[in-house]
Short mmCIF file of C-alpha atoms in Angstrom, two decimals:
data_model
loop_
_atom_site.label_atom_id
_atom_site.label_comp_id
_atom_site.label_asym_id
_atom_site.label_seq_id
_atom_site.Cartn_x
_atom_site.Cartn_y
_atom_site.Cartn_z
CA MET A 1 0.01 -0.04 0.03
CA LYS A 2 1.05 3.55 -0.58
CA LYS A 3 1.39 4.62 3.03
CA MET A 4 3.07 1.43 4.24
CA LYS A 5 5.64 1.79 1.49
CA TYR A 6 6.29 5.38 2.51
CA GLY A 7 6.66 4.40 6.18
CA PHE A 8 9.49 1.96 5.45
CA CYS A 9 11.13 4.39 2.97
CA GLY A 10 10.87 7.03 5.70
CA MET A 11 12.83 4.84 8.09
CA LEU A 12 15.71 4.62 5.63
CA LEU A 13 15.44 8.25 4.69
CA PHE A 14 15.84 9.45 8.25
CA GLY A 15 18.73 7.17 9.07
CA TYR A 16 17.13 3.92 10.16
CA SER A 17 17.39 0.39 8.88
CA GLN A 18 14.38 -1.83 9.30
CA THR A 19 16.33 -3.82 11.94
CA SER A 20 17.30 -0.82 14.03
CA PHE A 21 13.76 0.52 13.95
CA GLY A 22 12.78 -2.78 15.56
CA GLN A 23 9.40 -2.92 17.17
CA VAL A 24 7.96 0.09 15.41
CA ALA A 25 8.57 -1.49 12.00
CA LYS A 26 6.37 -4.41 13.03
CA LEU A 27 3.68 -2.08 14.30
CA ILE A 28 3.66 -0.06 11.13
CA GLN A 29 3.22 -3.22 9.15
CA GLN A 30 0.47 -4.36 11.42
CA LEU A 31 -1.31 -1.03 11.18
CA TYR A 32 -1.71 -1.58 7.47
CA GLU A 33 -3.37 -4.93 7.82
CA PRO A 34 -7.04 -3.98 8.07
CA ASN A 35 -8.32 -7.54 8.37
CA ASP A 36 -5.86 -8.58 11.08
CA LYS A 37 -7.61 -10.34 13.96
CA GLN A 38 -5.05 -8.99 16.42
CA VAL A 39 -6.30 -5.89 18.25
CA MET A 40 -4.02 -2.93 18.63
CA VAL A 41 -4.08 -1.04 21.88
CA ALA A 42 -3.75 2.75 22.23
CA ALA A 43 -3.12 4.29 25.66
CA HIS A 44 -5.08 7.50 26.07
CA ARG A 45 -2.73 10.26 27.40
CA GLY A 46 -0.31 7.50 28.29
CA ASP A 47 -0.84 5.45 31.45
CA TRP A 48 -2.39 8.38 33.19
CA ARG A 49 -3.90 6.45 36.08
CA ASN A 50 -0.36 5.78 37.34
CA ALA A 51 1.33 9.05 36.29
CA PRO A 52 0.34 12.56 35.33
CA GLU A 53 -1.59 12.59 31.98
CA ASN A 54 0.56 13.47 28.92
CA SER A 55 3.75 13.20 30.95
CA LEU A 56 6.95 11.44 29.89
CA GLN A 57 6.41 9.08 32.89
CA ALA A 58 2.94 8.22 31.66
CA TYR A 59 4.29 7.35 28.24
CA LYS A 60 7.17 5.30 29.72
CA LEU A 61 4.70 3.28 31.79
CA ALA A 62 2.40 2.70 28.82
CA ILE A 63 5.30 1.48 26.69
CA ALA A 64 6.35 -0.89 29.50
CA GLU A 65 2.80 -2.26 29.59
CA GLY A 66 3.16 -3.30 25.97
CA VAL A 67 0.79 -0.90 24.21
CA ASP A 68 1.06 -0.40 20.45
CA ILE A 69 0.13 3.29 20.34
CA VAL A 70 0.26 6.21 22.77
CA GLU A 71 -2.01 9.25 22.40
CA LEU A 72 -0.97 12.83 23.01
CA ASP A 73 -2.60 16.26 22.72
CA LEU A 74 -0.94 19.15 20.93
CA LYS A 75 -0.81 22.83 21.94
CA MET A 76 1.45 25.66 20.91
CA SER A 77 3.57 27.82 23.22
CA LYS A 78 3.96 31.60 22.88
CA ASP A 79 7.30 31.07 21.13
CA SER A 80 5.83 28.52 18.67
CA VAL A 81 6.98 25.22 20.26
CA LEU A 82 4.55 22.31 20.20
CA VAL A 83 3.90 21.05 23.76
CA ILE A 84 1.78 18.19 25.11
CA LEU A 85 -1.31 19.31 27.04
CA HIS A 86 -4.98 18.31 26.71
CA ASP A 87 -6.97 21.29 27.96
CA GLN A 88 -7.18 24.78 26.46
CA THR A 89 -5.80 26.13 29.76
CA LEU A 90 -3.13 25.07 32.23
CA ASN A 91 -5.48 25.29 35.24
CA ARG A 92 -6.55 21.64 35.77
CA SER A 93 -3.49 19.58 34.94
CA THR A 94 -0.59 21.84 35.92
CA THR A 95 0.42 24.31 38.66
CA GLY A 96 -0.04 27.20 36.18
CA LYS A 97 -3.04 29.31 35.16
CA GLY A 98 -4.05 30.60 31.74
CA LYS A 99 -3.53 29.47 28.18
CA PRO A 100 -0.35 27.67 27.12
CA SER A 101 -0.07 30.01 24.15
CA ASP A 102 0.45 32.92 26.60
CA PHE A 103 3.71 31.43 27.94
CA THR A 104 7.06 30.68 26.38
CA LEU A 105 8.46 27.17 26.54
CA ALA A 106 10.89 28.19 29.24
CA GLU A 107 8.02 29.49 31.34
CA LEU A 108 5.91 26.35 30.72
CA LYS A 109 8.86 24.13 31.69
CA ARG A 110 8.92 25.76 35.14
CA LEU A 111 5.41 24.38 35.86
CA ASN A 112 4.60 21.06 37.42
CA LEU A 113 2.10 18.58 36.12
CA ARG A 114 -0.64 17.45 38.54
CA ASP A 115 -1.66 13.82 39.06
CA GLY A 116 -5.15 12.50 38.76
CA LEU A 117 -6.10 13.77 42.22
CA GLY A 118 -4.78 17.25 41.50
CA ALA A 119 -1.55 17.02 43.53
CA PRO A 120 1.55 18.59 42.04
CA THR A 121 4.27 16.12 40.89
CA SER A 122 7.85 16.43 39.74
CA GLN A 123 6.80 15.85 36.10
CA ARG A 124 6.98 18.78 33.62
CA ILE A 125 5.15 19.64 30.45
CA PRO A 126 6.92 17.80 27.60
CA THR A 127 7.35 19.05 24.07
CA LEU A 128 6.36 17.01 21.01
CA GLU A 129 10.09 16.52 20.31
CA ASP A 130 10.56 15.13 23.90
CA VAL A 131 7.83 12.52 23.44
CA MET A 132 8.86 11.56 19.94
CA LEU A 133 12.46 10.95 21.08
CA LEU A 134 11.17 8.87 24.00
CA THR A 135 8.96 6.74 21.71
CA LYS A 136 11.35 6.48 18.80
CA GLY A 137 11.50 2.94 17.50
CA LYS A 138 9.13 1.71 20.26
CA VAL A 139 5.45 2.53 19.65
CA LEU A 140 3.22 4.41 17.27
CA VAL A 141 1.98 7.87 18.34
CA ASN A 142 -1.56 9.23 17.90
CA LEU A 143 -1.34 13.00 17.40
CA ASP A 144 -4.70 14.26 18.80
CA HIS A 145 -5.77 17.87 18.56
CA SER A 146 -3.29 18.14 15.75
CA THR A 147 -5.37 19.66 12.89
CA PRO A 148 -4.13 23.26 13.51
CA PHE A 149 -0.50 22.15 13.73
CA TYR A 150 0.22 19.66 10.88
CA LYS A 151 3.07 21.65 9.41
CA GLU A 152 4.80 22.32 12.72
CA ALA A 153 4.31 18.67 13.79
CA PHE A 154 5.59 17.48 10.40
CA ALA A 155 8.83 19.46 10.92
CA VAL A 156 9.39 17.97 14.39
CA LEU A 157 8.80 14.50 13.15
CA LYS A 158 11.23 14.92 10.28
CA LYS A 159 13.84 16.36 12.66
CA THR A 160 13.55 13.43 15.04
CA GLY A 161 13.26 10.77 12.37
CA THR A 162 9.84 9.63 13.57
CA LEU A 163 7.50 10.62 10.75
CA SER A 164 6.66 7.06 9.85
CA GLN A 165 5.44 6.16 13.36
CA ALA A 166 3.10 9.14 13.90
CA LEU A 167 -0.60 9.10 13.09
CA PHE A 168 -2.12 12.47 12.12
CA LYS A 169 -5.89 12.80 12.58
CA SER A 170 -8.75 15.24 11.91
CA ASP A 171 -12.52 15.42 12.01
CA GLU A 172 -12.60 17.81 9.03
CA HIS A 173 -13.84 16.61 5.65
CA TYR A 174 -11.22 15.77 3.06
CA SER A 175 -11.87 18.86 0.93
CA ILE A 176 -11.25 21.15 3.83
CA LEU A 177 -8.11 19.37 5.07
CA HIS A 178 -6.73 19.22 1.49
CA ALA A 179 -7.16 22.97 1.17
CA MET A 180 -5.23 23.40 4.39
CA TYR A 181 -2.40 20.92 3.95
CA GLY A 182 -2.49 19.50 0.45
CA SER A 183 1.26 19.76 0.13
CA ILE A 184 1.98 17.31 2.92
CA LEU A 185 -1.01 14.98 3.05
CA ASP A 186 0.65 12.40 0.79
CA SER A 187 3.65 12.24 3.14
CA ILE A 188 1.90 11.43 6.40
CA THR A 189 0.00 8.53 7.93
CA PHE A 190 -3.57 9.67 8.45
CA MET A 191 -6.76 8.71 10.27
CA PRO A 192 -10.13 10.57 9.89
CA VAL A 193 -12.26 10.97 13.03
CA VAL A 194 -15.86 10.38 12.09
CA GLU A 195 -18.19 11.76 14.77
CA THR A 196 -21.42 10.14 13.71
CA ASP A 197 -23.58 12.37 15.95
CA TYR A 198 -22.21 15.51 14.41
CA GLY A 199 -22.38 14.98 10.67
CA GLY A 200 -19.73 12.31 10.15
CA ASN A 201 -21.07 9.81 7.54
CA LYS A 202 -20.14 7.04 5.13
CA GLN A 203 -19.39 9.42 2.31
CA MET A 204 -16.84 11.24 4.46
CA ILE A 205 -15.02 7.97 4.92
CA LEU A 206 -15.22 7.00 1.28
CA ASP A 207 -13.80 10.32 0.23
CA TYR A 208 -10.79 9.88 2.53
CA GLN A 209 -10.26 6.31 1.39
CA LYS A 210 -10.35 7.40 -2.25
CA HIS A 211 -7.75 10.20 -1.79
CA LEU A 212 -5.56 9.31 1.19
CA LYS A 213 -5.86 5.61 1.95
CA PRO A 214 -6.10 6.18 5.72
CA ALA A 215 -4.56 3.60 7.96
CA ALA A 216 -7.59 3.59 10.26
CA VAL A 217 -10.95 5.26 10.68
CA GLU A 218 -11.91 6.46 14.14
CA LEU A 219 -15.60 6.00 14.76
CA VAL A 220 -17.32 8.01 17.48
CA PHE A 221 -20.92 7.12 18.25
CA GLU A 222 -23.19 7.64 21.22
CA HIS A 223 -25.63 4.86 20.28
CA ASP A 224 -24.53 1.40 19.14
CA THR A 225 -27.44 1.20 16.78
CA ILE A 226 -26.02 3.88 14.53
CA ASP A 227 -26.04 2.63 10.92
CA ILE A 228 -22.44 3.53 10.11
CA PHE A 229 -21.22 1.28 12.95
CA LYS A 230 -23.64 -1.57 12.35
CA ARG A 231 -22.57 -1.71 8.69
CA ASN A 232 -18.91 -0.97 8.94
CA GLU A 233 -17.50 -3.70 6.74
CA PHE A 234 -16.88 -1.28 3.89
CA ILE A 235 -14.15 0.39 6.04
CA LYS A 236 -11.86 -2.64 6.09
CA LYS A 237 -12.67 -3.35 2.43
CA GLY A 238 -11.37 0.14 1.71
CA GLY A 239 -8.08 -0.70 3.46
CA SER A 240 -8.54 0.87 6.88
CA ARG A 241 -8.62 -0.57 10.40
CA ILE A 242 -11.56 0.39 12.64
CA TRP A 243 -10.62 2.40 15.69
CA VAL A 244 -13.00 2.99 18.69
CA ASN A 245 -12.45 4.91 21.88
CA THR A 246 -13.70 3.14 25.07
CA LEU A 247 -12.87 6.03 27.31
CA TRP A 248 -16.47 7.18 27.96
CA ALA A 249 -19.90 5.72 27.20
CA ASN A 250 -20.85 8.41 24.65
CA LEU A 251 -17.86 7.64 22.44
CA CYS A 252 -18.64 3.96 21.92
CA GLY A 253 -22.34 3.35 22.33
CA GLY A 254 -21.99 2.52 26.04
CA HIS A 255 -19.39 -0.23 25.65
CA ASN A 256 -16.72 1.66 27.55
CA ASP A 257 -13.82 0.79 29.84
CA ASP A 258 -15.76 1.02 33.08
CA VAL A 259 -18.22 -1.66 31.90
CA ALA A 260 -15.25 -3.96 31.63
CA SER A 261 -12.93 -2.96 34.44
CA VAL A 262 -15.45 -1.75 37.08
CA GLU A 263 -18.49 -3.85 36.35
CA GLY A 264 -16.48 -6.84 35.22
CA LYS A 265 -18.57 -7.25 32.00
CA LEU A 266 -15.65 -7.79 29.62
CA GLU A 267 -17.72 -9.28 26.83
CA GLU A 268 -20.25 -6.45 26.95
CA SER A 269 -17.52 -3.90 26.55
CA TRP A 270 -14.29 -4.73 24.64
CA GLY A 271 -15.57 -8.10 23.53
CA TRP A 272 -18.76 -6.61 22.10
CA LEU A 273 -16.75 -4.18 19.95
CA ILE A 274 -14.23 -6.77 18.77
CA ALA A 275 -17.08 -9.07 17.70
CA ARG A 276 -18.23 -6.24 15.45
CA GLY A 277 -14.96 -5.70 13.67
CA VAL A 278 -13.09 -3.16 15.84
CA ASN A 279 -9.34 -3.86 15.78
CA ILE A 280 -7.87 -0.76 17.41
CA ILE A 281 -9.11 0.26 20.87
CA GLN A 282 -8.05 3.39 22.63
CA THR A 283 -8.39 2.96 26.35
CA ASP A 284 -7.79 4.45 29.78
CA ARG A 285 -7.22 0.91 31.07
CA PRO A 286 -4.27 -0.40 29.01
CA HIS A 287 -3.12 -2.97 31.58
CA GLU A 288 -6.52 -4.58 31.90
CA LEU A 289 -7.29 -4.46 28.15
CA ILE A 290 -3.98 -6.08 27.18
CA ALA A 291 -4.48 -8.82 29.76
CA TYR A 292 -7.94 -9.50 28.31
CA LEU A 293 -6.72 -9.57 24.74
CA ARG A 294 -3.78 -11.83 25.49
CA LYS A 295 -6.05 -14.22 27.26
CA ARG A 296 -8.06 -14.41 24.01
CA LYS A 297 -4.84 -14.57 21.94
CA LEU A 298 -5.69 -11.29 20.34
CA HIS A 299 -2.57 -9.31 21.25
CA LYS A 300 1.04 -10.38 20.86
#
């Protein structure tokens, strides 16, 4: 496939042999196998239950757990450096106040990240470059909130030699995204986010599959009766894996992490989705999900 070929060429272009790139080379190959029965696991904001979200420590723990993908959220500092932070403000997850875009990187680096209970920790806000160097050759990286920053992220990925292991994403329609970034779209690995409750539809997916051959399609649906999910076979036929987030009930028709890990109903959560073709799951419970998949021989 076009993208898979680019990925391996990219490894050589940026100074890697397939051998030295190791684990990530296998994951890139697996990503482009839409009918693979093995389920890939993405850790949302890293292993944030055991470390501050979007921290280097959270990503290290997720990698140690054996995840295939880590997710991060992009923001821009005042001096135009991409940093990793979920919210529009610093208030909740750091010891700072205000928008990250109002602070230079040096000022942001003086802040401490808070843990899940709100207590300050020794962890600092990482840059995209920090995370890409940490994950280099180890796992794939899901670039969330990246639509405004494709060109800046592209430059960081080229600099660090990690372009082939990063997954760009957007909920914009193809025509809009092409108008914004047509010059680089053929050089990235891409996944459209299709929010079925807010206008995302089958034609949106078909347009992307025609023009970009996305590695995966992220489906977001509040009700599991939504037609686009019930009849999703066309997505794999078009060459893309099916990605679902099990973070909260309204993202996955109620088949979320807590149904599995708190209520103990594994087959009504992750199992239900897998039975309907999902083969990438983004989770807040990477340890529990990997254990479940390995018991079913669905994760290596």
